[in-house]
Amino acid sequence: MATKNDESTFVYVTFIRTSPERLWSALTDPDFMKQYWFGVHFRTDWKPGARWEMLYSDGRVTDAGEIIEFDPPKRIVLKWHHELRPELKAEGFAYCTIELEPVSDAVKLTITHTMNRAESKLIQAVSGGWPRILSNLKSLLETGQIVLKQ
Amino acid sequence: MQDDAVFKALADPSRRQLLDRLHEKNGQTLGELCEGLDMTRQAVAKHLAILKAANLLSWKRQGRERLHFINPVPINEIAERWISKFEQPRLSALSKLKKRLEKQDGN
């Protein structure tokens, strides 16, 4: 069996009718990100090796980590560490890969989130959030409006 | 864009069963997905290709094997298309309830 039992992964894919450049800026511009990230915002300078932080509006850091790869407009790899809930924090680092690939008049956006442990609670927690974030991002780019405000 | 493909893909019980199995354990190989099923390997592969075309499934290579992952994004889009309108009042009702209860606690 090829499935590694000591790994938790999800792979989420959405196709968005836009250009890779527009999608890239939607994924990396902190002001734009606020519109579809459900009340959190990002702080980073997006340089490989730099720290990134995801914050609530009251300043609490919910997740943070390191920019591993930053290759516009194709690929971002983040080292990912949860900071708030003790049981998720205890799990240590996960990796999140964001890939953009042009497909006819759309862009295929793939989010892969992996942690080297079976049944990771962090992976479980983020896998509830990503489909909503991606649906919101898709609507925002295709229609200019978000579906869910909270 | 792909609503028809999503609904057609979900209309088949075998394909829903495959999604159920991935929901239970994500990242399975074709061989694992075939285990205990009353379908040929070719039939399972064909169903997986239809699910992939509807973007309900994605796969990634790992060595010689291909791992399959359920992709709930299109289902979430369908849910939001018809449900988000109804969800909003529920959320605001919950937040009103929370405020009222907290107020009572404070008294």
Short mmCIF file of C-alpha atoms in Angstrom, two decimals:
data_model
loop_
_atom_site.label_atom_id
_atom_site.label_comp_id
_atom_site.label_asym_id
_atom_site.label_seq_id
_atom_site.Cartn_x
_atom_site.Cartn_y
_atom_site.Cartn_z
CA MET A 1 0.00 0.00 0.00
CA ALA A 2 1.33 3.37 -0.99
CA THR A 3 -0.69 5.40 1.46
CA LYS A 4 1.62 6.40 4.21
CA ASN A 5 -0.16 5.86 7.49
CA ASP A 6 1.90 8.51 9.23
CA GLU A 7 0.66 11.33 7.03
CA SER A 8 -2.46 13.48 6.83
CA THR A 9 -3.09 15.27 3.56
CA PHE A 10 -5.84 16.95 1.69
CA VAL A 11 -5.79 18.28 -1.85
CA TYR A 12 -8.39 20.87 -2.80
CA VAL A 13 -8.89 22.04 -6.37
CA THR A 14 -10.96 24.81 -7.85
CA PHE A 15 -11.11 26.27 -11.36
CA ILE A 16 -11.46 30.04 -11.47
CA ARG A 17 -12.20 32.02 -14.61
CA THR A 18 -9.43 34.59 -14.34
CA SER A 19 -5.77 35.02 -15.27
CA PRO A 20 -2.88 33.53 -13.25
CA GLU A 21 -1.64 37.07 -12.54
CA ARG A 22 -4.99 38.23 -11.14
CA LEU A 23 -5.37 35.09 -9.06
CA TRP A 24 -1.80 35.44 -7.83
CA SER A 25 -2.42 38.98 -6.65
CA ALA A 26 -5.71 37.86 -5.00
CA LEU A 27 -3.72 35.20 -3.11
CA THR A 28 -0.91 37.47 -1.99
CA ASP A 29 -2.32 40.98 -1.58
CA PRO A 30 -3.17 41.36 2.14
CA ASP A 31 -5.95 43.92 1.49
CA PHE A 32 -7.59 41.77 -1.15
CA MET A 33 -7.21 38.65 1.02
CA LYS A 34 -9.27 40.26 3.79
CA GLN A 35 -12.31 40.08 1.51
CA TYR A 36 -12.47 36.29 1.40
CA TRP A 37 -10.46 35.00 4.41
CA PHE A 38 -13.24 35.30 7.02
CA GLY A 39 -11.96 38.01 9.29
CA VAL A 40 -8.26 37.15 9.35
CA HIS A 41 -5.48 38.92 7.52
CA PHE A 42 -1.94 38.07 6.50
CA ARG A 43 1.30 39.77 7.41
CA THR A 44 4.44 38.86 5.47
CA ASP A 45 6.77 40.25 2.84
CA TRP A 46 6.51 36.96 0.86
CA LYS A 47 10.28 36.46 0.58
CA PRO A 48 11.61 32.90 0.85
CA GLY A 49 12.83 32.42 4.41
CA ALA A 50 10.58 35.21 5.73
CA ARG A 51 8.01 34.70 8.47
CA TRP A 52 4.29 34.91 7.72
CA GLU A 53 1.48 35.44 10.19
CA MET A 54 -2.27 35.14 9.98
CA LEU A 55 -3.97 37.49 12.43
CA TYR A 56 -7.42 38.28 13.73
CA SER A 57 -8.41 41.94 13.63
CA ASP A 58 -7.69 42.16 17.38
CA GLY A 59 -4.05 41.24 16.69
CA ARG A 60 -4.06 37.63 17.92
CA VAL A 61 -1.88 35.42 15.70
CA THR A 62 -3.86 32.31 14.74
CA ASP A 63 -1.34 30.65 12.39
CA ALA A 64 2.22 31.44 11.39
CA GLY A 65 5.26 29.96 9.72
CA GLU A 66 7.89 30.44 7.08
CA ILE A 67 7.74 31.16 3.34
CA ILE A 68 9.57 28.21 1.80
CA GLU A 69 8.96 28.91 -1.90
CA PHE A 70 7.56 31.94 -3.69
CA ASP A 71 7.48 31.58 -7.45
CA PRO A 72 5.02 34.06 -9.09
CA PRO A 73 2.55 33.34 -10.61
CA LYS A 74 2.90 29.60 -10.14
CA ARG A 75 3.70 28.28 -6.72
CA ILE A 76 3.83 29.12 -3.02
CA VAL A 77 5.01 26.73 -0.32
CA LEU A 78 4.38 27.62 3.31
CA LYS A 79 5.62 26.00 6.48
CA TRP A 80 2.53 26.20 8.68
CA HIS A 81 2.17 26.24 12.44
CA HIS A 82 -1.01 26.81 14.39
CA GLU A 83 -0.62 29.16 17.35
CA LEU A 84 -3.90 29.35 19.30
CA ARG A 85 -5.47 25.99 20.14
CA PRO A 86 -3.04 23.98 22.31
CA GLU A 87 -3.96 20.58 20.82
CA LEU A 88 -3.24 21.85 17.29
CA LYS A 89 -0.17 23.78 18.32
CA ALA A 90 1.28 20.61 19.85
CA GLU A 91 1.24 18.88 16.46
CA GLY A 92 4.06 21.03 15.11
CA PHE A 93 4.62 22.03 11.49
CA ALA A 94 2.49 21.30 8.47
CA TYR A 95 3.23 22.25 4.87
CA CYS A 96 0.84 24.06 2.57
CA THR A 97 1.46 24.17 -1.18
CA ILE A 98 -0.51 26.52 -3.42
CA GLU A 99 -0.25 25.86 -7.16
CA LEU A 100 -1.66 27.81 -10.11
CA GLU A 101 -1.93 26.32 -13.56
CA PRO A 102 -3.61 27.98 -16.59
CA VAL A 103 -6.30 25.75 -18.18
CA SER A 104 -7.95 27.29 -21.29
CA ASP A 105 -9.80 30.41 -20.03
CA ALA A 106 -9.42 29.55 -16.36
CA VAL A 107 -6.79 28.84 -13.73
CA LYS A 108 -6.62 25.59 -11.81
CA LEU A 109 -5.86 26.39 -8.19
CA THR A 110 -4.63 23.47 -6.09
CA ILE A 111 -4.12 23.67 -2.32
CA THR A 112 -2.28 20.75 -0.72
CA HIS A 113 -1.95 20.69 3.05
CA THR A 114 0.17 17.94 4.58
CA MET A 115 1.34 16.93 8.01
CA ASN A 116 3.62 14.07 8.95
CA ARG A 117 1.25 12.44 11.36
CA ALA A 118 -1.82 10.26 11.07
CA GLU A 119 -5.23 11.84 11.71
CA SER A 120 -3.81 15.29 12.29
CA LYS A 121 -6.25 17.60 14.09
CA LEU A 122 -4.70 20.59 12.34
CA ILE A 123 -5.34 19.06 8.91
CA GLN A 124 -8.89 18.27 10.02
CA ALA A 125 -9.37 21.86 11.20
CA VAL A 126 -7.99 23.54 8.08
CA SER A 127 -9.83 21.15 5.75
CA GLY A 128 -13.12 22.62 6.99
CA GLY A 129 -11.97 26.12 6.16
CA TRP A 130 -10.34 25.80 2.74
CA PRO A 131 -13.43 24.85 0.67
CA ARG A 132 -15.26 27.92 2.02
CA ILE A 133 -12.29 30.20 1.42
CA LEU A 134 -11.82 28.84 -2.12
CA SER A 135 -15.55 29.16 -2.94
CA ASN A 136 -15.48 32.73 -1.68
CA LEU A 137 -12.36 33.55 -3.68
CA LYS A 138 -13.86 32.02 -6.83
CA SER A 139 -17.09 34.04 -6.52
CA LEU A 140 -15.18 37.19 -5.73
CA LEU A 141 -12.94 36.90 -8.80
CA GLU A 142 -15.69 35.74 -11.17
CA THR A 143 -18.53 38.00 -10.05
CA GLY A 144 -16.95 40.63 -7.86
CA GLN A 145 -19.02 39.51 -4.86
CA ILE A 146 -18.38 37.17 -1.99
CA VAL A 147 -20.89 34.49 -0.99
CA LEU A 148 -20.37 34.37 2.75
CA LYS A 149 -19.46 37.30 4.91
CA GLN A 150 -18.67 35.27 8.01
CA MET B 1 -19.67 26.08 -15.62
CA GLN B 2 -19.49 22.52 -14.33
CA ASP B 3 -22.73 22.10 -12.39
CA ASP B 4 -24.09 19.56 -14.88
CA ALA B 5 -20.94 17.47 -14.59
CA VAL B 6 -21.12 17.59 -10.78
CA PHE B 7 -24.77 16.50 -10.62
CA LYS B 8 -24.28 13.77 -13.23
CA ALA B 9 -21.25 12.47 -11.35
CA LEU B 10 -23.19 12.41 -8.07
CA ALA B 11 -26.24 10.74 -9.64
CA ASP B 12 -24.51 7.35 -9.64
CA PRO B 13 -24.55 5.26 -6.41
CA SER B 14 -21.18 3.62 -7.16
CA ARG B 15 -19.53 7.00 -7.51
CA ARG B 16 -21.14 8.24 -4.30
CA GLN B 17 -19.84 5.09 -2.62
CA LEU B 18 -16.31 5.87 -3.85
CA LEU B 19 -16.60 9.42 -2.49
CA ASP B 20 -17.86 7.99 0.83
CA ARG B 21 -14.80 5.78 1.00
CA LEU B 22 -12.50 8.72 0.35
CA HIS B 23 -14.40 10.80 2.87
CA GLU B 24 -13.71 8.07 5.41
CA LYS B 25 -10.06 7.77 4.46
CA ASN B 26 -8.57 10.33 2.09
CA GLY B 27 -5.61 9.68 -0.17
CA GLN B 28 -6.25 6.06 -1.22
CA THR B 29 -4.75 4.23 -4.20
CA LEU B 30 -6.87 2.60 -6.91
CA GLY B 31 -6.09 -0.80 -5.40
CA GLU B 32 -7.28 0.25 -1.95
CA LEU B 33 -10.44 1.79 -3.37
CA CYS B 34 -11.25 -1.46 -5.19
CA GLU B 35 -10.93 -3.59 -2.05
CA GLY B 36 -14.23 -5.17 -1.03
CA LEU B 37 -16.15 -3.55 -3.88
CA ASP B 38 -18.30 -5.48 -6.27
CA MET B 39 -16.77 -3.71 -9.28
CA THR B 40 -13.90 -4.43 -11.62
CA ARG B 41 -10.77 -2.35 -11.39
CA GLN B 42 -11.58 -0.89 -14.82
CA ALA B 43 -15.08 0.13 -13.71
CA VAL B 44 -13.67 1.83 -10.60
CA ALA B 45 -11.04 3.63 -12.72
CA LYS B 46 -13.78 4.84 -15.08
CA HIS B 47 -15.90 6.15 -12.20
CA LEU B 48 -12.86 7.92 -10.75
CA ALA B 49 -12.20 9.60 -14.11
CA ILE B 50 -15.81 10.90 -14.19
CA LEU B 51 -15.45 12.21 -10.63
CA LYS B 52 -12.17 13.87 -11.63
CA ALA B 53 -13.77 15.49 -14.70
CA ALA B 54 -16.42 16.98 -12.38
CA ASN B 55 -13.62 18.19 -10.08
CA LEU B 56 -15.04 16.14 -7.20
CA LEU B 57 -11.79 14.27 -6.96
CA SER B 58 -8.15 15.09 -7.36
CA TRP B 59 -5.13 12.87 -7.40
CA LYS B 60 -1.45 13.21 -6.86
CA ARG B 61 1.41 10.95 -7.79
CA GLN B 62 3.41 9.24 -5.13
CA GLY B 63 6.09 7.05 -6.66
CA ARG B 64 4.40 4.55 -8.97
CA GLU B 65 1.02 4.97 -7.30
CA ARG B 66 -1.66 7.60 -7.62
CA LEU B 67 -3.37 8.77 -4.44
CA HIS B 68 -6.99 9.92 -4.73
CA PHE B 69 -8.46 12.78 -2.70
CA ILE B 70 -12.08 13.85 -2.37
CA ASN B 71 -12.46 17.48 -3.43
CA PRO B 72 -15.47 19.07 -1.69
CA VAL B 73 -15.05 22.53 -3.24
CA PRO B 74 -17.76 22.09 -5.98
CA ILE B 75 -20.19 20.64 -3.39
CA ASN B 76 -19.50 23.61 -1.14
CA GLU B 77 -20.26 25.92 -4.06
CA ILE B 78 -23.61 24.20 -4.60
CA ALA B 79 -24.39 24.47 -0.89
CA GLU B 80 -23.53 28.15 -0.82
CA ARG B 81 -25.55 28.85 -3.95
CA TRP B 82 -28.79 27.82 -2.25
CA ILE B 83 -28.08 27.66 1.46
CA SER B 84 -25.94 30.68 2.30
CA LYS B 85 -29.02 32.93 2.06
CA PHE B 86 -30.68 30.87 4.81
CA GLU B 87 -27.52 30.51 6.82
CA GLN B 88 -27.16 34.24 7.38
CA PRO B 89 -30.32 34.64 9.55
CA ARG B 90 -29.34 31.53 11.51
CA LEU B 91 -25.90 32.99 12.24
CA SER B 92 -27.35 36.31 13.30
CA ALA B 93 -29.97 34.52 15.45
CA LEU B 94 -27.14 32.65 17.18
CA SER B 95 -25.19 35.81 17.78
CA LYS B 96 -28.31 37.54 19.21
CA LEU B 97 -28.88 34.56 21.51
CA LYS B 98 -25.25 34.67 22.61
CA LYS B 99 -25.49 38.38 23.39
CA ARG B 100 -28.73 37.91 25.35
CA LEU B 101 -27.33 35.02 27.39
CA GLU B 102 -24.14 36.88 28.15
CA LYS B 103 -26.16 39.88 29.26
CA GLN B 104 -28.19 37.67 31.62
CA ASP B 105 -24.99 36.21 33.05
CA GLY B 106 -23.74 39.67 33.72
CA ASN B 107 -26.82 40.62 35.74
#
